[in-house]
Amino acid sequence: MAFFKGQETYSIDSKNRVAIPVKMRKAMSEEAEDTFNVTLGSEGCIAAYPMDEWKKYQDKFSHLNQFNEKTRFFLRTLLQWSEDAVLDGQQRILLPKQLTEQTGIKGKILIVGMIDHLEFWDPEKYSDYMNGHNQTYESVAAEVMSAE
Amino acid sequence: MAFFKGQETYSIDSKNRVAIPVKMRKAMSEEAEDTFNVTLGSEGCIAAYPMDEWKKYQDKFSHLNQFNEKTRFFLRTLLQWSEDAVLDGQQRILLPKQLTEQTGIKGKILIVGMIDHLEFWDPEKYSDYMNGHNQTYESVAAEVMSAE
DNA sequence: TGGAAAGTGGGTAAAAGTGGGGAAATGTGG
DNA sequence: CCACATTTCCCCACTTTTACCCACTTTCCA
């Protein structure tokens, strides 16, 4: 099972290609077959799940009852941005134009490891997000981890 | 088994033909034999089920009790629009005029992958639909997935 | 410090998307 | 049963996008 961590600031070129940092590539399992499921992530980033991790979610979605209106809304919202991306010969993935436009990513791109997936951020948006919290890291940590 | 996802905005030409995006064509199984069952979908879209997936629904419908009035209404509503469509040499399907008129599709068309079928939308109607939900995606997601 | 690997950029052939002409098939009315 | 109009299907042609190379610079180790 994958465990992604760390961060890197890379370039996204005119063709929307981004190299995957070696340390993160190495964290991928063989079963992913160099394929990611790329989709819109939370707080305005792009999320990329290795295929093997994504399949677990797929199974759940397949068994939902589509005769329910809320289920349909949920699936449409979730799946509309979702797309496969295979690494090229240089270990880069091609990010869908729709997603880079939606998230304002251009030129420089921040890649963050998030356990079972990678996140791609506009560097500026990321620092705004980080600075936008008035609670300290320590107090949030205490809250989140107290339930465990 | 098919798993459709993603979205594309394509053109529907004067002959009512629409190309199927490659990523969605690849998600189709061989058994579908390039054939869709096209019918009226929920919330005012057109739904296209690959033949193999549609057969599973057919089986279910065959076993419903037609001595029940609601069942009859359900079946009539569903089946009256239902029609086969085979891909042409350019991997396009011909959408029935009745359905494009009914759903207001003309010129530009939005194609959305919905696991076991494709949905065709008038782009404007789709954004109205998406904006028309006062519940957030996150709260619907929590509801829908909590049962799992 | 030299070689390999990693990161970046670009050219080009192939594939995908779009549009239209015309023959074949279908349907309608006389 | 035939003549006509309409629709359907198959083909060709053009434009845009994508996939696959190749090449250069920088960084990292041995």
Short mmCIF file of C-alpha atoms (C1' of nucleotides) in Angstrom, two decimals:
data_model
loop_
_atom_site.label_atom_id
_atom_site.label_comp_id
_atom_site.label_asym_id
_atom_site.label_seq_id
_atom_site.Cartn_x
_atom_site.Cartn_y
_atom_site.Cartn_z
CA MET A 1 0.00 0.00 0.00
CA ALA A 2 1.22 3.42 -0.91
CA PHE A 3 2.27 6.04 1.59
CA PHE A 4 3.07 9.39 0.01
CA LYS A 5 4.72 12.21 1.95
CA GLY A 6 6.90 15.29 1.49
CA GLN A 7 6.63 18.21 -0.92
CA GLU A 8 8.38 19.50 -4.03
CA THR A 9 7.99 22.59 -6.19
CA TYR A 10 8.27 21.64 -9.87
CA SER A 11 7.44 23.14 -13.24
CA ILE A 12 4.36 22.53 -15.29
CA ASP A 13 5.24 23.06 -18.97
CA SER A 14 3.29 24.53 -21.86
CA LYS A 15 1.81 21.10 -22.60
CA ASN A 16 0.54 20.70 -19.02
CA ARG A 17 3.05 18.00 -18.12
CA VAL A 18 4.47 17.57 -14.59
CA ALA A 19 7.26 15.23 -13.52
CA ILE A 20 6.57 13.04 -10.49
CA PRO A 21 9.34 13.37 -7.87
CA VAL A 22 11.36 10.19 -7.54
CA LYS A 23 10.65 9.71 -3.84
CA MET A 24 6.92 9.72 -4.58
CA ARG A 25 7.22 7.51 -7.62
CA LYS A 26 9.03 4.98 -5.47
CA ALA A 27 6.17 5.02 -2.97
CA MET A 28 3.79 3.76 -5.66
CA SER A 29 3.03 0.07 -5.81
CA GLU A 30 3.60 -2.04 -8.92
CA GLU A 31 -0.12 -2.70 -9.23
CA ALA A 32 -0.76 0.94 -10.06
CA GLU A 33 0.94 0.32 -13.42
CA ASP A 34 2.14 3.94 -13.60
CA THR A 35 -1.46 5.09 -13.81
CA PHE A 36 -3.17 7.74 -11.71
CA ASN A 37 -6.77 8.73 -11.35
CA VAL A 38 -6.67 12.51 -11.40
CA THR A 39 -9.57 14.51 -9.99
CA LEU A 40 -10.52 17.73 -8.25
CA GLY A 41 -9.33 17.68 -4.64
CA SER A 42 -10.43 19.55 -1.53
CA GLU A 43 -9.67 23.23 -0.90
CA GLY A 44 -8.91 23.83 -4.57
CA CYS A 45 -6.13 21.40 -5.38
CA ILE A 46 -5.81 18.53 -7.86
CA ALA A 47 -5.71 15.04 -6.35
CA ALA A 48 -4.06 12.04 -8.01
CA TYR A 49 -4.75 8.52 -6.75
CA PRO A 50 -2.63 5.60 -7.97
CA MET A 51 -4.87 3.20 -9.86
CA ASP A 52 -4.74 0.46 -7.24
CA GLU A 53 -5.94 2.83 -4.52
CA TRP A 54 -8.61 4.33 -6.75
CA LYS A 55 -10.08 0.91 -7.57
CA LYS A 56 -11.13 0.49 -3.95
CA TYR A 57 -13.27 3.61 -4.25
CA GLN A 58 -14.61 2.52 -7.64
CA ASP A 59 -15.98 -0.68 -6.15
CA LYS A 60 -17.96 1.27 -3.59
CA PHE A 61 -19.38 3.68 -6.17
CA SER A 62 -20.44 0.86 -8.48
CA HIS A 63 -22.76 -0.57 -5.87
CA LEU A 64 -24.67 2.60 -5.08
CA ASN A 65 -28.33 2.80 -6.10
CA GLN A 66 -28.65 5.29 -8.93
CA PHE A 67 -32.44 5.44 -8.66
CA ASN A 68 -31.84 7.71 -5.67
CA GLU A 69 -31.57 11.41 -6.57
CA LYS A 70 -28.95 12.28 -3.99
CA THR A 71 -26.78 9.43 -5.11
CA ARG A 72 -26.90 10.74 -8.66
CA PHE A 73 -25.90 14.23 -7.56
CA PHE A 74 -23.06 12.83 -5.51
CA LEU A 75 -21.73 10.67 -8.34
CA ARG A 76 -21.97 13.40 -10.96
CA THR A 77 -20.14 15.88 -8.76
CA LEU A 78 -17.47 13.38 -7.91
CA LEU A 79 -16.92 11.72 -11.27
CA GLN A 80 -17.18 14.69 -13.58
CA TRP A 81 -13.58 15.74 -12.91
CA SER A 82 -12.17 12.25 -12.68
CA GLU A 83 -9.80 11.06 -15.38
CA ASP A 84 -6.98 8.55 -15.94
CA ALA A 85 -3.42 9.72 -16.51
CA VAL A 86 -0.55 7.42 -17.43
CA LEU A 87 3.10 8.37 -16.91
CA ASP A 88 5.03 9.06 -20.13
CA GLY A 89 8.57 7.89 -20.90
CA GLN A 90 9.99 10.64 -18.67
CA GLN A 91 7.79 9.74 -15.70
CA ARG A 92 5.54 12.76 -16.17
CA ILE A 93 1.78 12.95 -16.06
CA LEU A 94 -0.37 15.13 -18.24
CA LEU A 95 -2.81 17.13 -16.12
CA PRO A 96 -6.23 17.78 -17.72
CA LYS A 97 -6.61 21.37 -18.87
CA GLN A 98 -9.99 21.63 -17.18
CA LEU A 99 -8.41 20.93 -13.81
CA THR A 100 -5.40 23.23 -14.10
CA GLU A 101 -7.70 26.04 -15.17
CA GLN A 102 -10.17 25.30 -12.39
CA THR A 103 -7.41 25.32 -9.77
CA GLY A 104 -5.34 28.17 -11.22
CA ILE A 105 -2.21 26.10 -11.69
CA LYS A 106 0.32 27.54 -14.17
CA GLY A 107 4.10 27.70 -14.41
CA LYS A 108 5.13 26.53 -10.96
CA ILE A 109 3.38 23.70 -9.18
CA LEU A 110 3.58 22.33 -5.65
CA ILE A 111 3.36 18.56 -5.18
CA VAL A 112 2.41 17.25 -1.74
CA GLY A 113 2.31 13.63 -0.57
CA MET A 114 -0.95 12.77 1.21
CA ILE A 115 -0.71 9.11 2.25
CA ASP A 116 -2.81 7.42 -0.46
CA HIS A 117 -2.68 10.21 -3.04
CA LEU A 118 -0.70 13.15 -4.37
CA GLU A 119 -1.92 16.72 -4.32
CA PHE A 120 -1.03 19.42 -6.85
CA TRP A 121 -1.33 23.03 -5.76
CA ASP A 122 -0.79 26.50 -7.07
CA PRO A 123 2.04 27.48 -4.66
CA GLU A 124 0.41 30.79 -3.81
CA LYS A 125 -2.97 29.25 -3.09
CA TYR A 126 -1.30 26.73 -0.84
CA SER A 127 0.42 29.32 1.31
CA ASP A 128 -2.83 31.31 1.50
CA TYR A 129 -4.53 28.14 2.69
CA MET A 130 -1.83 27.51 5.29
CA ASN A 131 -1.90 31.11 6.54
CA GLY A 132 -5.68 31.23 6.55
CA HIS A 133 -5.96 29.15 9.69
CA ASN A 134 -6.11 31.13 12.89
CA GLN A 135 -5.82 28.01 15.03
CA THR A 136 -2.27 26.87 15.71
CA TYR A 137 -0.92 23.58 14.43
CA GLU A 138 -0.60 22.33 17.99
CA SER A 139 -4.21 22.95 18.94
CA VAL A 140 -5.58 21.38 15.75
CA ALA A 141 -3.32 18.40 16.27
CA ALA A 142 -4.63 17.99 19.80
CA GLU A 143 -8.21 18.05 18.52
CA VAL A 144 -7.71 15.66 15.64
CA MET A 145 -5.66 13.12 17.52
CA SER A 146 -7.69 13.12 20.73
CA ALA A 147 -10.33 10.90 19.15
CA GLU A 148 -7.79 8.15 18.52
CA MET B 1 -17.29 -4.24 -16.57
CA ALA B 2 -17.56 -0.67 -17.63
CA PHE B 3 -16.67 2.27 -15.44
CA PHE B 4 -17.31 5.59 -17.14
CA LYS B 5 -16.07 8.85 -15.66
CA GLY B 6 -14.97 12.34 -16.63
CA GLN B 7 -16.60 14.98 -18.78
CA GLU B 8 -16.12 16.47 -22.22
CA THR B 9 -17.84 19.23 -24.13
CA TYR B 10 -18.27 18.18 -27.75
CA SER B 11 -20.28 19.25 -30.77
CA ILE B 12 -23.47 17.74 -32.01
CA ASP B 13 -23.68 18.29 -35.76
CA SER B 14 -26.58 19.06 -38.06
CA LYS B 15 -27.21 15.33 -38.46
CA ASN B 16 -27.44 14.80 -34.69
CA ARG B 17 -24.21 12.87 -34.51
CA VAL B 18 -21.90 13.01 -31.46
CA ALA B 19 -18.41 11.54 -31.18
CA ILE B 20 -17.73 9.40 -28.12
CA PRO B 21 -14.59 10.59 -26.29
CA VAL B 22 -11.77 8.07 -26.54
CA LYS B 23 -11.39 7.64 -22.79
CA MET B 24 -15.04 6.62 -22.57
CA ARG B 25 -14.89 4.39 -25.60
CA LYS B 26 -11.98 2.57 -23.97
CA ALA B 27 -14.01 2.04 -20.82
CA MET B 28 -16.57 0.03 -22.80
CA SER B 29 -16.32 -3.72 -22.79
CA GLU B 30 -16.04 -5.80 -25.96
CA GLU B 31 -19.39 -7.42 -25.29
CA ALA B 32 -21.17 -4.14 -25.90
CA GLU B 33 -20.26 -4.49 -29.58
CA ASP B 34 -20.22 -0.70 -30.08
CA THR B 35 -23.93 -0.59 -29.32
CA PHE B 36 -25.73 1.66 -26.86
CA ASN B 37 -29.23 1.71 -25.54
CA VAL B 38 -30.18 5.36 -25.63
CA THR B 39 -33.03 6.64 -23.50
CA LEU B 40 -34.27 9.61 -21.50
CA GLY B 41 -32.20 10.02 -18.36
CA SER B 42 -32.90 11.64 -15.01
CA GLU B 43 -32.98 15.41 -14.46
CA GLY B 44 -33.42 16.06 -18.17
CA CYS B 45 -30.44 14.42 -19.77
CA ILE B 46 -30.02 11.63 -22.33
CA ALA B 47 -28.63 8.35 -20.98
CA ALA B 48 -26.70 5.82 -23.07
CA TYR B 49 -26.06 2.34 -21.68
CA PRO B 50 -23.62 0.00 -23.45
CA MET B 51 -25.54 -3.06 -24.57
CA ASP B 52 -23.96 -5.40 -22.03
CA GLU B 53 -24.86 -3.13 -19.11
CA TRP B 54 -28.34 -2.51 -20.46
CA LYS B 55 -29.04 -6.24 -20.57
CA LYS B 56 -28.68 -6.42 -16.81
CA TYR B 57 -31.40 -3.80 -16.43
CA GLN B 58 -33.54 -5.60 -19.01
CA ASP B 59 -33.43 -8.73 -16.86
CA LYS B 60 -34.62 -6.76 -13.85
CA PHE B 61 -37.43 -5.10 -15.77
CA SER B 62 -38.58 -8.42 -17.19
CA HIS B 63 -39.25 -9.73 -13.72
CA LEU B 64 -41.33 -6.81 -12.49
CA ASN B 65 -45.00 -7.41 -11.83
CA GLN B 66 -47.00 -5.69 -14.57
CA PHE B 67 -50.26 -6.19 -12.68
CA ASN B 68 -49.14 -3.28 -10.53
CA GLU B 69 -50.18 0.10 -11.95
CA LYS B 70 -47.07 1.92 -10.75
CA THR B 71 -44.91 -0.68 -12.37
CA ARG B 72 -46.70 -0.17 -15.66
CA PHE B 73 -46.25 3.59 -15.43
CA PHE B 74 -42.58 3.19 -14.63
CA LEU B 75 -41.99 0.82 -17.53
CA ARG B 76 -43.92 2.90 -20.04
CA THR B 77 -42.08 6.06 -19.09
CA LEU B 78 -38.76 4.34 -19.27
CA LEU B 79 -39.23 2.26 -22.39
CA GLN B 80 -41.02 4.74 -24.62
CA TRP B 81 -37.76 6.62 -25.24
CA SER B 82 -35.52 3.61 -25.35
CA GLU B 83 -33.73 2.86 -28.59
CA ASP B 84 -30.60 1.13 -29.92
CA ALA B 85 -27.75 3.15 -31.43
CA VAL B 86 -24.64 1.68 -33.07
CA LEU B 87 -21.41 3.61 -33.49
CA ASP B 88 -20.54 4.60 -37.07
CA GLY B 89 -17.09 4.33 -38.68
CA GLN B 90 -15.93 7.46 -36.85
CA GLN B 91 -17.06 6.21 -33.45
CA ARG B 92 -20.05 8.53 -33.31
CA ILE B 93 -23.59 7.78 -32.26
CA LEU B 94 -26.68 9.22 -33.80
CA LEU B 95 -28.94 10.63 -31.11
CA PRO B 96 -32.71 10.29 -31.76
CA LYS B 97 -34.27 13.63 -32.70
CA GLN B 98 -37.07 13.13 -30.19
CA LEU B 99 -34.57 12.97 -27.35
CA THR B 100 -32.43 15.95 -28.34
CA GLU B 101 -35.57 18.03 -28.74
CA GLN B 102 -36.98 16.81 -25.44
CA THR B 103 -33.76 17.66 -23.59
CA GLY B 104 -32.96 20.89 -25.45
CA ILE B 105 -29.63 19.67 -26.78
CA LYS B 106 -28.29 21.60 -29.77
CA GLY B 107 -24.86 22.73 -30.97
CA LYS B 108 -22.73 22.06 -27.91
CA ILE B 109 -23.19 18.94 -25.82
CA LEU B 110 -21.73 17.86 -22.49
CA ILE B 111 -20.84 14.19 -22.07
CA VAL B 112 -20.50 12.87 -18.51
CA GLY B 113 -19.33 9.41 -17.45
CA MET B 114 -21.67 7.83 -14.87
CA ILE B 115 -20.14 4.42 -14.07
CA ASP B 116 -22.38 2.10 -16.13
CA HIS B 117 -23.68 4.67 -18.63
CA LEU B 118 -22.97 7.96 -20.36
CA GLU B 119 -25.04 11.08 -19.94
CA PHE B 120 -25.57 13.77 -22.57
CA TRP B 121 -26.52 17.23 -21.35
CA ASP B 122 -27.26 20.66 -22.65
CA PRO B 123 -24.27 22.45 -21.00
CA GLU B 124 -26.47 25.21 -19.63
CA LYS B 125 -28.99 22.84 -18.14
CA TYR B 126 -26.19 20.95 -16.46
CA SER B 127 -24.75 23.98 -14.71
CA ASP B 128 -28.26 24.97 -13.64
CA TYR B 129 -28.67 21.50 -12.19
CA MET B 130 -25.34 21.69 -10.37
CA ASN B 131 -26.05 25.15 -8.99
CA GLY B 132 -29.59 24.21 -8.05
CA HIS B 133 -28.55 22.11 -5.09
CA ASN B 134 -28.60 23.93 -1.80
CA GLN B 135 -26.97 21.03 -0.01
CA THR B 136 -23.19 21.02 -0.31
CA TYR B 137 -21.36 18.21 -2.03
CA GLU B 138 -19.66 17.30 1.23
CA SER B 139 -22.90 16.84 3.15
CA VAL B 140 -24.49 14.77 0.38
CA ALA B 141 -21.35 12.68 0.19
CA ALA B 142 -21.44 12.04 3.91
CA GLU B 143 -25.09 10.96 3.63
CA VAL B 144 -24.70 8.74 0.61
CA MET B 145 -21.52 7.04 1.72
CA SER B 146 -22.47 6.60 5.35
CA ALA B 147 -24.51 3.54 4.50
CA GLU B 148 -21.41 1.75 3.22
"C1'" DT C 1 35.04 14.56 -10.16
"C1'" DG C 2 32.92 11.89 -13.62
"C1'" DG C 3 28.89 9.30 -14.78
"C1'" DA C 4 24.22 8.33 -14.09
"C1'" DA C 5 19.82 9.78 -12.97
"C1'" DA C 6 16.44 13.50 -12.61
"C1'" DG C 7 14.15 17.53 -14.34
"C1'" DT C 8 12.86 20.39 -18.41
"C1'" DG C 9 11.70 21.55 -23.14
"C1'" DG C 10 10.40 20.87 -27.90
"C1'" DG C 11 9.63 18.45 -32.77
"C1'" DT C 12 6.82 15.31 -35.28
"C1'" DA C 13 3.95 11.50 -36.68
"C1'" DA C 14 -0.35 9.54 -35.35
"C1'" DA C 15 -4.82 9.83 -33.53
"C1'" DA C 16 -8.98 12.29 -32.34
"C1'" DG C 17 -12.63 15.56 -33.34
"C1'" DT C 18 -15.50 17.88 -36.85
"C1'" DG C 19 -17.99 18.55 -41.08
"C1'" DG C 20 -20.10 17.41 -45.40
"C1'" DG C 21 -21.29 14.72 -50.04
"C1'" DG C 22 -23.71 11.13 -52.02
"C1'" DA C 23 -25.49 6.30 -52.41
"C1'" DA C 24 -28.60 3.12 -50.21
"C1'" DA C 25 -32.57 2.26 -47.49
"C1'" DT C 26 -36.94 3.57 -45.70
"C1'" DG C 27 -41.44 5.50 -45.69
"C1'" DT C 28 -45.46 7.90 -47.73
"C1'" DG C 29 -49.04 9.05 -50.99
"C1'" DG C 30 -51.09 8.40 -55.35
"C1'" DC D 1 -47.06 -1.20 -57.36
"C1'" DC D 2 -44.52 2.77 -58.45
"C1'" DA D 3 -42.64 7.54 -57.88
"C1'" DC D 4 -41.16 10.73 -54.83
"C1'" DA D 5 -39.33 12.75 -50.52
"C1'" DT D 6 -36.85 11.79 -46.42
"C1'" DT D 7 -33.73 9.60 -43.55
"C1'" DT D 8 -29.76 6.70 -42.73
"C1'" DC D 9 -25.35 5.08 -43.50
"C1'" DC D 10 -20.74 5.04 -45.36
"C1'" DC D 11 -17.08 7.36 -47.11
"C1'" DC D 12 -13.69 11.19 -47.61
"C1'" DA D 13 -11.31 15.47 -46.02
"C1'" DC D 14 -9.67 18.84 -42.96
"C1'" DT D 15 -8.07 20.78 -38.36
"C1'" DT D 16 -6.61 20.20 -33.79
"C1'" DT D 17 -4.85 17.60 -30.15
"C1'" DT D 18 -2.18 13.88 -28.24
"C1'" DA D 19 1.52 10.49 -27.76
"C1'" DC D 20 6.04 9.36 -28.46
"C1'" DC D 21 10.53 10.45 -29.38
"C1'" DC D 22 14.98 12.89 -28.72
"C1'" DA D 23 18.00 16.29 -26.50
"C1'" DC D 24 19.78 19.42 -23.23
"C1'" DT D 25 20.82 21.06 -18.40
"C1'" DT D 26 21.12 20.26 -13.57
"C1'" DT D 27 21.61 17.51 -9.52
"C1'" DC D 28 23.11 13.68 -6.95
"C1'" DC D 29 26.16 10.05 -5.59
"C1'" DA D 30 29.93 6.72 -5.79
#
